[in-house]
Amino acid sequence: MLTCRAVWKKLAPLARASSTVCRQNVRRAGWNNARTPLCVPVAHMSTGPVGGGGDNLKYALLVGAAFVGGLTYAVITVKGDQERHRERMAAIASRKQKSASQIHTEPLAPLETKLEAAAAPDAEAAAPSETAEPPPVDEPLAEASAEEAAAPLTDAGVEEAADSKPSLPSHAPYLLIGGGTASFAAARSIRARDPGAKVLIVTDEPDLPYMRPPLSKELWFSDDPSVTETLRFKQWNGKERSIYFQPPSFYIDTEELRSAENGGVAVLTGRKVVHMDVRGNKVKLDDDMEISYDKCLIATGGVPRNLQVIERAGEEVMKRTTVFRKIDDFKSLDKVSRNTQSITIIGGGFLGSELACALGRRSTESGLEVIQMFPEKGNMGKVLPEYLSNWTTEKVKKEGVKVIREAVVKSVSYKDDKLEIKLKDGRVVRTDHIVAAVGLEPNVDLAKSAGLEVDSDFGGYRVNAELQARSNIWVAGDAACFYDIRLGRRRVEHHDHAVVSGRLAGENMTGANKPYWHQSMFWSDLGPDVGYEAIGIVDSSLPTVGVFAKATAKDTPKAATEESGTGIRSESETEETATSAVAPAAPAPVVEHRDEYGKGVIFYLREKVVVGIILWNVFNRMPIARKIIKDGEEHADLNEVAKLFNIHED
């Protein structure tokens, strides 16, 4: 068509000139015969020659020939273009067939066929009807066997991956950046609402999606010497499971994603998204490959912080320091704990206290010295009121941990095959290895290229009530800074929030348009005997009211998991609601601020309104706590409110 247009531009001036001459000749002929033509077309300015009747015939023939020639040329050109298009499409199709035949002749073909056959029933099982609620993210559709769970970690698997690099899909209708809990929850939610959805998860970790809590909890209490390979553990209730959400057979290969008739979930491991083009709806990977998308979820989680004094201390100190976050960190610390004499944990929060208790129990068997130091007055001092923090510290000490309170690190150095930690008050601690458990920094590396807003107070990507950052882009998990209609803008770094926010983001990516209203909870266990669940804003700087009672044998994390059937306790709470909680009619004694805090409820207040609740060795009551915070009412007597949790029952 472009060629025809060019030809016409060349012929048009000649045609106009010929037409003008014809009109002038007709007018001249009328004057010569002493009569005016009935209808004379309007003449245009022209430089064409003047001629008589014979010339008129020549010009008419010239115009006709030009028209017929131009039309013929246009038809021939269009037919030629169509023929070349057909030839090119045929060549492309033949190349695809040739490539496919080459892939099927590779030695790995039988294994791929086996995985594809195994993936088919699981993919169908993962696609319930549109109205069906997706199953809890931590409940596997098909429990991973020890061999399947360990498959991505074997040397053979690594060699195969190195020999045959998977081809990447150039387009993914649903692209999920990050391979953690939030991404997996979103993938399940998307497939539940859109059974034919094609979902691609891109993660910079070498592992398939897995749950992080067992890395600092149950895995350390396993009796299996090969736990670092199988990554299977026994929950407090004795049931065994893998840390992976699903076995490899649940997923489809990235090569098959584009052609999969029923869709599926594919995971691209060991690759990092380094740039986002939000206008072009595409991302660039660390190897310069590009993938376009229709809808995108950012669930990049966070990066563990380290102390600046450690980072500035030099290579020898850094080699003997672990920042704990991933599977590799668990494996590395497990190896260190079996081959060293002393480990010092810096940090008194959830992660630091859990690791201290886990390593402390191991120290009784191996003679390992475990030291925990933190700037607060007691364990979890930023969360628990001071009296309960001090009581918790005594519990940690009984696990075999040497606790150093109010310890601010001034410098770290390497001398005489030992790490030397100097504190600001002059104390010196010598150790073989350091674990830095000092918090998490949200991963917002894509903010600049994507033009996304980062919250200056809490960190993370700012999102609206539907977890949307921009058109076709959602954020979930640790990296999302969302607005809580009750408690204001917040950012939460816990498993339950990753589950719920990922699930909601997946629903909204398929058009649900639901707001985020769920009050997520979190929990921490200091071994099988002491644990707590919390919701809302739990800050030790707020006024608190604690109501306690004597604990019984069933008031432990172990008993709680025996009742709920899962070690990830948040899953038994996520979908429940408190309907008609009624306090016992008979008055119950209140135990406050004694030396023993077997079980109880701690209320956190802001302007006389409950904004946070901790259930201390009280389990399966989270819906009641969630409703109290949601109501946002003032309570004259919190002792009466505590009765709703039935803490005084035997």
XYZ file of C-alpha atoms in Angstrom:
650
model
C 0.000 0.000 0.000
C 2.899 2.365 0.655
C 4.213 1.742 -2.882
C 0.811 2.518 -4.407
C 0.633 5.758 -2.505
C 4.078 6.800 -3.778
C 3.126 6.039 -7.402
C -0.054 8.047 -7.113
C 1.852 11.055 -5.744
C 4.021 11.013 -8.877
C 1.123 10.609 -11.330
C -1.312 13.018 -9.667
C 0.321 16.295 -10.951
C 0.357 14.989 -14.527
C -3.276 13.939 -14.291
C -4.316 17.315 -12.915
C -2.417 19.110 -15.678
C -4.081 17.021 -18.379
C -7.526 17.590 -16.900
C -6.977 21.351 -16.793
C -5.899 21.457 -20.439
C -9.008 19.489 -21.445
C -11.275 21.976 -19.668
C -9.525 24.959 -21.296
C -9.859 23.409 -24.753
C -13.542 22.771 -24.245
C -14.085 26.398 -23.197
C -12.076 27.674 -26.174
C -14.084 25.496 -28.560
C -17.312 26.991 -27.196
C -16.115 30.544 -27.788
C -15.073 29.740 -31.348
C -18.542 28.371 -32.141
C -20.238 31.432 -30.605
C -21.859 29.455 -27.772
C -21.028 28.718 -24.182
C -21.007 25.143 -22.876
C -23.852 24.301 -20.535
C -21.504 23.072 -17.815
C -17.853 23.969 -17.606
C -15.859 22.466 -14.775
C -13.963 24.897 -12.612
C -10.454 25.314 -14.038
C -7.353 25.071 -11.926
C -4.131 26.960 -12.512
C -1.945 24.873 -14.753
C 1.214 25.109 -16.785
C 0.069 22.450 -19.204
C 0.315 23.064 -22.985
C -2.542 24.460 -25.004
C -3.855 22.359 -27.806
C -6.855 21.673 -30.010
C -9.232 18.774 -30.266
C -6.534 16.322 -31.366
C -4.552 17.152 -28.341
C -7.598 16.446 -26.193
C -7.638 12.868 -27.331
C -3.933 12.466 -26.618
C -4.277 13.793 -23.126
C -7.308 11.650 -22.436
C -5.395 8.573 -23.546
C -2.438 9.621 -21.397
C -4.597 9.984 -18.295
C -6.309 6.662 -18.872
C -3.023 4.876 -19.427
C -1.576 6.376 -16.250
C -4.604 5.267 -14.243
C -4.599 1.717 -15.624
C -0.830 1.430 -15.138
C -0.969 2.665 -11.550
C -3.807 0.297 -10.695
C -2.005 -2.660 -12.248
C 1.197 -1.850 -10.391
C -0.685 -1.607 -7.078
C -2.362 -4.996 -7.578
C 0.938 -6.681 -8.439
C 2.655 -5.105 -5.413
C -0.060 -6.184 -2.967
C -0.026 -9.762 -4.268
C 3.767 -9.832 -3.944
C 3.619 -8.631 -0.352
C 1.052 -11.275 0.513
C 3.177 -14.007 -1.033
C 6.305 -12.890 0.845
C 4.296 -12.794 4.119
C 3.108 -16.365 3.598
C 6.647 -17.536 2.854
C 8.007 -15.824 6.010
C 5.315 -17.326 8.268
C 6.007 -20.759 6.805
C 9.726 -20.329 7.514
C 9.046 -19.310 11.125
C 6.734 -22.282 11.649
C 9.328 -24.669 10.238
C 11.990 -23.265 12.575
C 9.690 -23.794 15.606
C 9.059 -27.405 14.556
C 12.751 -27.970 14.058
C 13.544 -26.489 17.483
C 10.872 -28.632 19.144
C 12.200 -31.777 17.501
C 15.707 -30.952 18.709
C 14.466 -30.492 22.285
C 12.677 -33.848 22.255
C 15.815 -35.610 21.040
C 17.871 -34.395 24.026
C 18.846 -37.034 26.654
C 16.686 -35.252 29.282
C 13.471 -35.866 27.331
C 12.314 -38.888 29.398
C 12.676 -36.893 32.641
C 10.758 -33.932 31.191
C 8.016 -36.260 29.988
C 7.782 -37.775 33.467
C 7.550 -34.339 35.113
C 4.930 -33.204 32.618
C 2.807 -36.262 33.306
C 3.146 -35.732 37.039
C 2.287 -32.055 36.750
C -0.972 -32.585 34.861
C -3.167 -33.912 37.723
C -1.665 -31.455 40.191
C -2.279 -28.526 37.866
C -5.907 -29.558 37.542
C -6.199 -29.951 41.302
C -4.836 -26.443 41.731
C -7.622 -24.955 39.615
C -10.932 -25.096 41.515
C -14.032 -23.361 40.303
C -14.105 -19.581 40.215
C -16.333 -19.350 43.254
C -14.226 -21.756 45.310
C -12.006 -20.286 48.016
C -8.312 -21.127 47.427
C -6.969 -23.607 49.979
C -4.650 -22.270 52.688
C -1.262 -21.447 51.248
C 0.582 -23.684 53.686
C -1.574 -26.763 53.136
C 0.031 -28.739 50.270
C -2.149 -30.233 47.562
C 0.279 -33.120 47.280
C 2.796 -33.416 50.100
C 6.345 -33.356 48.800
C 8.257 -36.553 49.414
C 11.776 -36.433 50.762
C 13.193 -37.199 47.309
C 11.091 -34.554 45.553
C 11.751 -31.901 48.186
C 15.479 -32.473 47.954
C 15.521 -32.722 44.140
C 16.384 -29.072 43.454
C 19.347 -29.387 45.827
C 21.157 -32.433 44.406
C 24.410 -32.163 42.486
C 22.857 -33.913 39.505
C 20.119 -31.318 39.337
C 22.669 -28.529 39.386
C 24.685 -30.141 36.591
C 21.576 -30.635 34.443
C 20.551 -27.020 34.965
C 24.003 -25.882 33.929
C 24.066 -28.068 30.817
C 20.588 -27.186 29.546
C 19.588 -23.601 30.205
C 15.778 -23.316 30.016
C 14.290 -21.142 27.341
C 12.264 -18.269 28.731
C 8.774 -17.236 27.711
C 8.804 -13.796 26.146
C 5.383 -13.030 27.635
C 3.595 -13.966 30.863
C -0.038 -12.937 31.423
C 0.642 -12.951 35.185
C 4.203 -12.121 36.239
C 5.091 -12.473 39.938
C 8.443 -11.012 41.006
C 9.745 -12.850 44.082
C 9.484 -16.487 45.119
C 8.299 -16.215 48.716
C 5.049 -16.797 50.559
C 3.247 -13.774 49.095
C 4.002 -14.808 45.499
C 2.888 -18.382 46.054
C -0.325 -17.244 47.762
C -1.021 -14.908 44.830
C -0.403 -17.684 42.300
C -2.869 -19.994 44.055
C -5.432 -17.212 44.254
C -5.063 -16.334 40.571
C -5.485 -19.955 39.526
C -8.534 -20.338 41.779
C -10.339 -17.442 40.066
C -8.915 -18.043 36.592
C -8.325 -21.807 36.180
C -6.632 -21.340 32.805
C -4.260 -18.626 34.010
C -0.601 -18.767 33.040
C 1.543 -17.591 35.953
C 5.302 -17.059 35.934
C 7.202 -16.613 39.215
C 10.700 -15.125 38.937
C 12.964 -15.525 41.979
C 16.646 -14.841 42.541
C 16.847 -17.813 44.921
C 17.745 -21.277 43.594
C 14.788 -22.889 45.373
C 11.101 -23.327 44.659
C 8.693 -21.328 46.884
C 9.001 -22.314 50.539
C 7.933 -21.099 53.996
C 10.512 -19.243 56.076
C 9.291 -19.689 59.712
C 10.611 -23.272 60.115
C 14.133 -22.041 59.270
C 14.366 -20.489 62.741
C 11.957 -22.831 64.524
C 11.156 -26.496 63.888
C 14.102 -27.431 61.632
C 16.523 -26.844 64.519
C 14.702 -29.402 66.687
C 14.806 -32.192 64.099
C 16.525 -35.464 64.996
C 17.244 -36.224 61.336
C 20.971 -35.716 60.594
C 20.142 -35.081 56.928
C 17.633 -32.322 57.663
C 19.737 -29.769 55.789
C 19.253 -31.831 52.628
C 15.664 -33.024 52.978
C 14.411 -29.825 54.643
C 11.688 -31.892 56.250
C 10.786 -31.522 59.885
C 8.441 -32.750 62.567
C 5.960 -30.220 63.841
C 5.310 -29.902 67.555
C 2.386 -32.294 67.046
C 4.691 -34.954 65.605
C 3.517 -34.729 61.992
C 6.200 -34.439 59.344
C 6.204 -32.091 56.384
C 8.491 -30.245 53.978
C 9.222 -26.533 54.087
C 8.336 -26.375 50.372
C 4.751 -25.361 49.685
C 4.505 -27.879 46.836
C 6.715 -30.567 45.272
C 8.374 -29.890 41.876
C 5.645 -31.872 40.082
C 3.112 -29.177 41.029
C 4.770 -26.671 38.681
C 5.164 -26.706 34.905
C 8.366 -25.998 33.003
C 8.954 -22.433 31.858
C 9.250 -23.724 28.271
C 5.732 -25.149 28.468
C 4.025 -22.111 29.959
C 3.169 -20.428 26.659
C 1.646 -23.526 25.066
C -0.055 -24.993 28.159
C -3.748 -25.338 27.286
C -4.881 -25.398 30.917
C -2.336 -22.839 32.074
C -0.259 -23.444 35.175
C 2.405 -22.013 37.443
C 6.035 -21.931 36.301
C 8.990 -20.853 38.444
C 12.131 -19.277 37.011
C 14.799 -19.725 39.700
C 18.157 -18.033 40.047
C 17.144 -14.992 37.973
C 16.634 -11.432 39.159
C 14.464 -8.669 37.728
C 16.687 -5.574 37.536
C 14.514 -3.120 35.582
C 10.813 -2.426 35.005
C 9.305 -0.601 32.048
C 5.822 0.135 33.352
C 4.717 1.920 30.176
C 5.812 -0.950 27.988
C 4.562 -3.584 30.480
C 7.854 -5.466 30.478
C 10.788 -6.274 32.761
C 14.477 -6.925 32.181
C 16.365 -9.729 33.909
C 19.965 -9.697 35.101
C 21.028 -11.421 31.858
C 19.326 -8.704 29.725
C 16.425 -10.983 28.768
C 13.054 -9.214 28.598
C 9.627 -10.549 29.567
C 6.393 -8.695 28.906
C 3.321 -9.050 31.090
C -0.354 -8.148 31.384
C -0.478 -8.014 35.205
C 2.514 -7.880 37.564
C 2.978 -8.480 41.300
C 6.010 -7.212 43.199
C 6.647 -9.455 46.204
C 10.386 -8.993 46.644
C 10.300 -9.221 50.444
C 13.250 -7.768 52.300
C 16.989 -7.940 52.820
C 18.375 -8.687 56.308
C 20.189 -5.760 57.864
C 23.705 -5.916 59.197
C 25.550 -3.707 61.659
C 27.738 -1.052 60.060
C 30.549 -1.827 62.491
C 30.588 -5.380 61.115
C 30.470 -4.288 57.478
C 33.412 -1.934 58.080
C 35.408 -4.514 60.040
C 36.951 -6.242 57.018
C 36.784 -9.476 55.071
C 37.816 -11.807 57.905
C 34.947 -10.584 60.100
C 32.408 -10.719 57.264
C 33.388 -14.330 56.458
C 32.510 -15.256 60.037
C 29.177 -13.415 60.103
C 25.749 -14.769 59.085
C 22.741 -12.621 58.236
C 19.869 -15.075 58.537
C 17.098 -15.149 55.918
C 17.262 -17.983 53.364
C 17.717 -21.753 53.113
C 21.426 -21.303 52.417
C 21.735 -19.304 55.638
C 20.137 -22.143 57.610
C 22.484 -24.691 56.062
C 25.514 -22.507 56.672
C 24.658 -21.801 60.328
C 23.854 -25.461 60.965
C 27.313 -26.412 59.686
C 28.966 -23.689 61.762
C 27.161 -24.802 64.926
C 28.554 -28.326 64.498
C 32.124 -27.244 63.815
C 32.786 -24.333 66.137
C 33.000 -23.630 69.846
C 31.162 -20.321 70.228
C 28.377 -18.428 68.434
C 27.166 -14.946 69.352
C 23.739 -13.729 68.256
C 23.344 -9.962 68.052
C 19.684 -8.997 68.338
C 16.929 -9.573 70.859
C 13.860 -9.608 68.607
C 11.821 -12.525 67.247
C 14.498 -14.026 65.023
C 17.383 -13.522 67.442
C 15.496 -15.026 70.383
C 14.250 -18.008 68.365
C 17.740 -18.818 67.083
C 19.196 -18.362 70.570
C 16.770 -20.922 72.039
C 17.316 -23.334 69.141
C 21.118 -23.189 69.362
C 20.946 -23.196 73.162
C 19.266 -26.591 73.181
C 21.911 -27.915 70.838
C 24.630 -26.568 73.149
C 23.652 -28.998 75.910
C 24.601 -31.897 73.628
C 27.666 -30.530 71.846
C 29.179 -28.119 74.352
C 28.598 -25.170 72.023
C 28.702 -21.787 73.759
C 25.719 -19.646 72.716
C 25.722 -15.927 73.537
C 22.916 -13.481 72.839
C 23.384 -9.718 73.184
C 21.027 -6.805 72.537
C 20.651 -3.136 73.549
C 17.282 -3.600 75.291
C 16.757 -4.628 78.915
C 15.309 -8.015 77.981
C 14.389 -10.331 75.123
C 11.869 -8.827 72.703
C 12.062 -5.630 74.721
C 10.615 -3.573 71.848
C 7.448 -5.683 71.870
C 6.803 -7.055 75.364
C 6.213 -4.958 78.469
C 9.323 -4.855 80.657
C 8.139 -7.358 83.293
C 7.276 -9.950 80.652
C 10.463 -9.255 78.688
C 12.536 -9.940 81.807
C 10.619 -13.153 82.470
C 11.240 -14.249 78.878
C 14.956 -13.580 79.254
C 15.093 -15.957 82.202
C 13.391 -18.600 80.067
C 16.005 -18.104 77.327
C 18.801 -18.509 79.881
C 17.322 -21.850 80.982
C 17.723 -23.033 77.381
C 21.504 -22.765 77.785
C 22.021 -19.239 76.407
C 24.325 -16.643 77.961
C 22.357 -13.373 77.695
C 24.108 -9.974 77.721
C 21.575 -7.149 78.160
C 21.947 -3.471 77.308
C 24.827 -4.291 74.986
C 25.659 -1.759 72.276
C 28.374 -2.917 69.882
C 31.182 -0.412 69.416
C 33.579 -2.381 67.198
C 34.314 -5.869 65.889
C 37.763 -7.185 64.967
C 39.515 -10.472 64.195
C 42.423 -11.367 66.489
C 44.136 -14.674 67.248
C 41.585 -16.749 65.323
C 38.730 -15.183 67.297
C 36.199 -12.406 66.719
C 36.480 -9.721 69.356
C 33.327 -7.700 70.054
C 33.846 -4.505 72.032
C 30.809 -2.914 73.678
C 30.371 0.773 74.406
C 30.449 0.154 78.159
C 33.894 -1.462 77.889
C 32.871 -5.111 77.975
C 34.611 -7.448 75.511
C 33.195 -10.691 74.092
C 35.329 -13.218 72.195
C 33.560 -15.634 69.876
C 34.044 -17.754 66.738
C 30.994 -16.696 64.751
C 28.406 -13.900 64.723
C 24.756 -14.069 63.696
C 23.339 -10.609 62.943
C 19.577 -10.617 63.597
C 18.944 -6.880 63.643
C 15.930 -6.452 61.395
C 14.868 -6.391 57.764
C 15.137 -3.756 55.060
C 12.319 -3.874 52.461
C 13.617 -4.606 48.971
C 12.620 -1.606 46.829
C 15.326 -1.903 44.160
C 12.737 -1.624 41.363
C 11.234 1.627 42.653
C 13.431 3.935 40.588
C 13.034 2.247 37.204
C 9.324 1.611 37.771
C 8.614 5.106 39.108
C 6.953 3.705 42.229
C 6.605 5.661 45.473
C 8.527 4.488 48.545
C 7.180 5.408 51.974
C 9.657 7.625 53.818
C 8.508 6.559 57.301
C 7.958 2.808 57.098
C 9.790 1.907 53.901
C 8.312 -0.306 51.195
C 6.170 0.537 48.180
C 3.148 2.672 48.968
C -0.025 0.996 47.715
C -3.724 1.808 47.826
C -6.401 -0.145 49.674
C -6.410 -2.770 46.896
C -2.623 -3.211 47.163
C -2.132 -1.541 43.792
C 0.897 0.687 43.221
C 0.212 1.632 39.594
C -1.935 0.445 36.732
C -1.375 -3.316 36.309
C 1.138 -3.418 39.213
C 0.377 -4.753 42.707
C 2.607 -5.204 45.773
C 2.255 -7.748 48.602
C 4.181 -9.083 51.575
C 7.055 -7.404 53.408
C 7.608 -4.859 50.618
C 4.072 -3.383 50.750
C 3.303 -0.275 52.795
C -0.480 -0.268 53.017
C -3.149 1.825 54.699
C -4.931 0.186 57.613
C -8.391 1.690 58.066
C -8.122 1.189 61.858
C -4.450 1.675 62.632
C -3.222 3.940 59.830
C -0.417 3.319 57.357
C 1.674 0.282 58.207
C 4.196 -2.214 56.887
C 4.150 -5.754 58.301
C 6.915 -8.371 58.063
C 5.174 -11.560 59.129
C 4.056 -14.808 57.529
C 0.321 -14.329 57.976
C 0.458 -10.905 56.319
C 2.334 -12.412 53.369
C -0.358 -15.084 53.018
C -3.313 -12.712 53.230
C -1.866 -9.836 51.190
C -0.610 -12.212 48.490
C -4.001 -13.899 48.281
C -5.812 -10.560 48.022
C -3.388 -9.198 45.427
C -3.969 -12.314 43.318
C -7.727 -11.848 43.522
C -7.466 -8.192 42.547
C -5.184 -9.050 39.630
C -8.098 -11.082 38.273
C -10.568 -8.226 38.734
C -11.941 -8.681 42.275
C -11.273 -5.049 43.336
C -11.360 -5.930 47.048
C -9.918 -3.607 49.736
C -7.414 -4.837 52.315
C -9.071 -4.862 55.737
C -7.621 -8.005 57.343
C -5.695 -7.567 60.608
C -2.788 -9.960 60.122
C -1.281 -11.809 63.060
C 2.173 -13.142 63.841
C 3.555 -15.667 66.267
C 6.836 -16.683 67.852
C 7.860 -19.833 69.693
C 10.738 -20.085 72.153
C 10.823 -23.855 71.851
C 7.835 -26.209 72.233
C 6.770 -24.884 75.660
C 6.542 -21.082 75.335
C 4.890 -19.223 72.514
C 2.660 -16.302 71.743
C 0.455 -14.882 69.022
C 0.020 -11.160 68.395
C -2.084 -8.826 66.315
C -2.186 -5.093 65.682
C 0.374 -2.614 67.000
C 2.392 -4.275 69.753
C 4.919 -1.693 70.900
C 6.363 -1.737 74.411
C 6.335 2.078 74.454
C 2.509 2.004 74.561
C 0.523 1.609 77.797
C -0.346 -2.036 78.440
C -2.696 -4.029 80.631
C -1.863 -7.688 81.239
C -4.262 -10.307 82.564
C -2.714 -13.696 83.392
C -3.778 -17.088 84.683
C -2.133 -20.346 85.643
C -1.073 -22.432 82.670
C -1.996 -26.055 82.098
C -0.413 -28.802 80.030
C -2.421 -27.797 76.962
C -1.213 -24.176 77.063
C 1.903 -24.687 74.920
C 2.753 -24.353 71.208
C 3.030 -28.140 71.028
C -0.517 -28.613 72.316
C -1.796 -25.878 69.998
C -0.436 -27.605 66.894
C -1.855 -30.939 68.038
C -5.273 -29.307 68.113
C -4.997 -27.346 64.854
C -3.071 -29.976 62.908
C -0.534 -27.542 61.462
C 2.716 -26.028 62.645
C 1.968 -22.806 60.784
C -0.630 -21.632 63.250
C -1.727 -18.560 61.297
C -3.472 -20.788 58.763
C -5.962 -22.000 61.355
C -6.840 -18.374 62.109
C -6.873 -16.646 58.726
C -10.361 -17.503 57.564
C -12.149 -17.648 60.911
C -14.332 -14.891 62.323
C -15.455 -14.184 65.842
C -19.221 -14.316 65.899
C -20.638 -14.551 69.386
C -17.862 -14.488 71.917
C -19.429 -14.299 75.363
C -17.490 -13.808 78.573
C -18.074 -16.308 81.393
C -20.732 -15.168 83.830
C -18.786 -16.116 86.957
C -16.001 -13.762 88.009
C -12.506 -15.111 87.583
C -9.366 -14.273 89.505
C -6.860 -11.984 87.831
C -3.155 -12.697 88.027
C -1.093 -9.594 87.333
C 2.650 -9.003 87.332
C 3.680 -12.107 89.259
C 6.903 -14.027 88.737
C 5.044 -16.699 86.756
C 3.225 -15.789 83.563
C 1.889 -19.145 82.447
C -0.722 -17.765 80.059
C -2.551 -14.500 79.589
C -3.616 -11.576 77.421
C -1.744 -8.284 77.048
C -3.678 -5.296 75.706
C -1.830 -2.382 74.048
C -3.651 0.949 74.287
C -3.578 4.200 72.360
C -5.899 6.919 73.630
C -7.742 4.304 75.738
C -8.512 2.201 72.657
C -7.046 -1.286 72.178
C -4.735 -1.217 69.144
C -2.757 -4.406 69.797
C -3.138 -7.734 71.626
C -0.683 -10.478 72.567
C -2.020 -13.915 73.473
C 0.645 -15.422 75.732
C 0.444 -19.226 75.552
C -3.195 -18.742 74.533
C -3.939 -20.250 71.124
C -6.806 -20.464 68.634
C -8.409 -17.256 69.947
C -7.133 -14.836 67.330
C -10.553 -14.117 65.719
C -11.706 -12.655 69.055
C -8.644 -10.409 69.251
C -9.149 -9.328 65.647
C -12.757 -8.344 66.345
C -11.801 -6.279 69.427
C -9.331 -4.231 67.378
C -11.749 -3.900 64.481
C -14.492 -2.535 66.767
C -12.135 0.170 68.065
C -14.118 0.814 71.245
C -13.027 2.061 74.655
C -13.291 -0.503 77.460
C -13.776 0.527 81.076
C -12.547 -2.815 82.446
C -10.147 -4.897 80.357
C -10.372 -7.708 82.925
C -13.870 -8.335 81.619
C -12.619 -8.247 78.026
C -9.947 -10.828 78.940
C -12.706 -13.257 79.931
C -13.659 -13.498 76.247
C -10.491 -15.530 75.722
C -11.420 -18.105 78.394
C -7.953 -17.952 79.938
C -9.268 -19.106 83.308
C -10.534 -22.434 82.007
C -8.658 -25.502 83.270
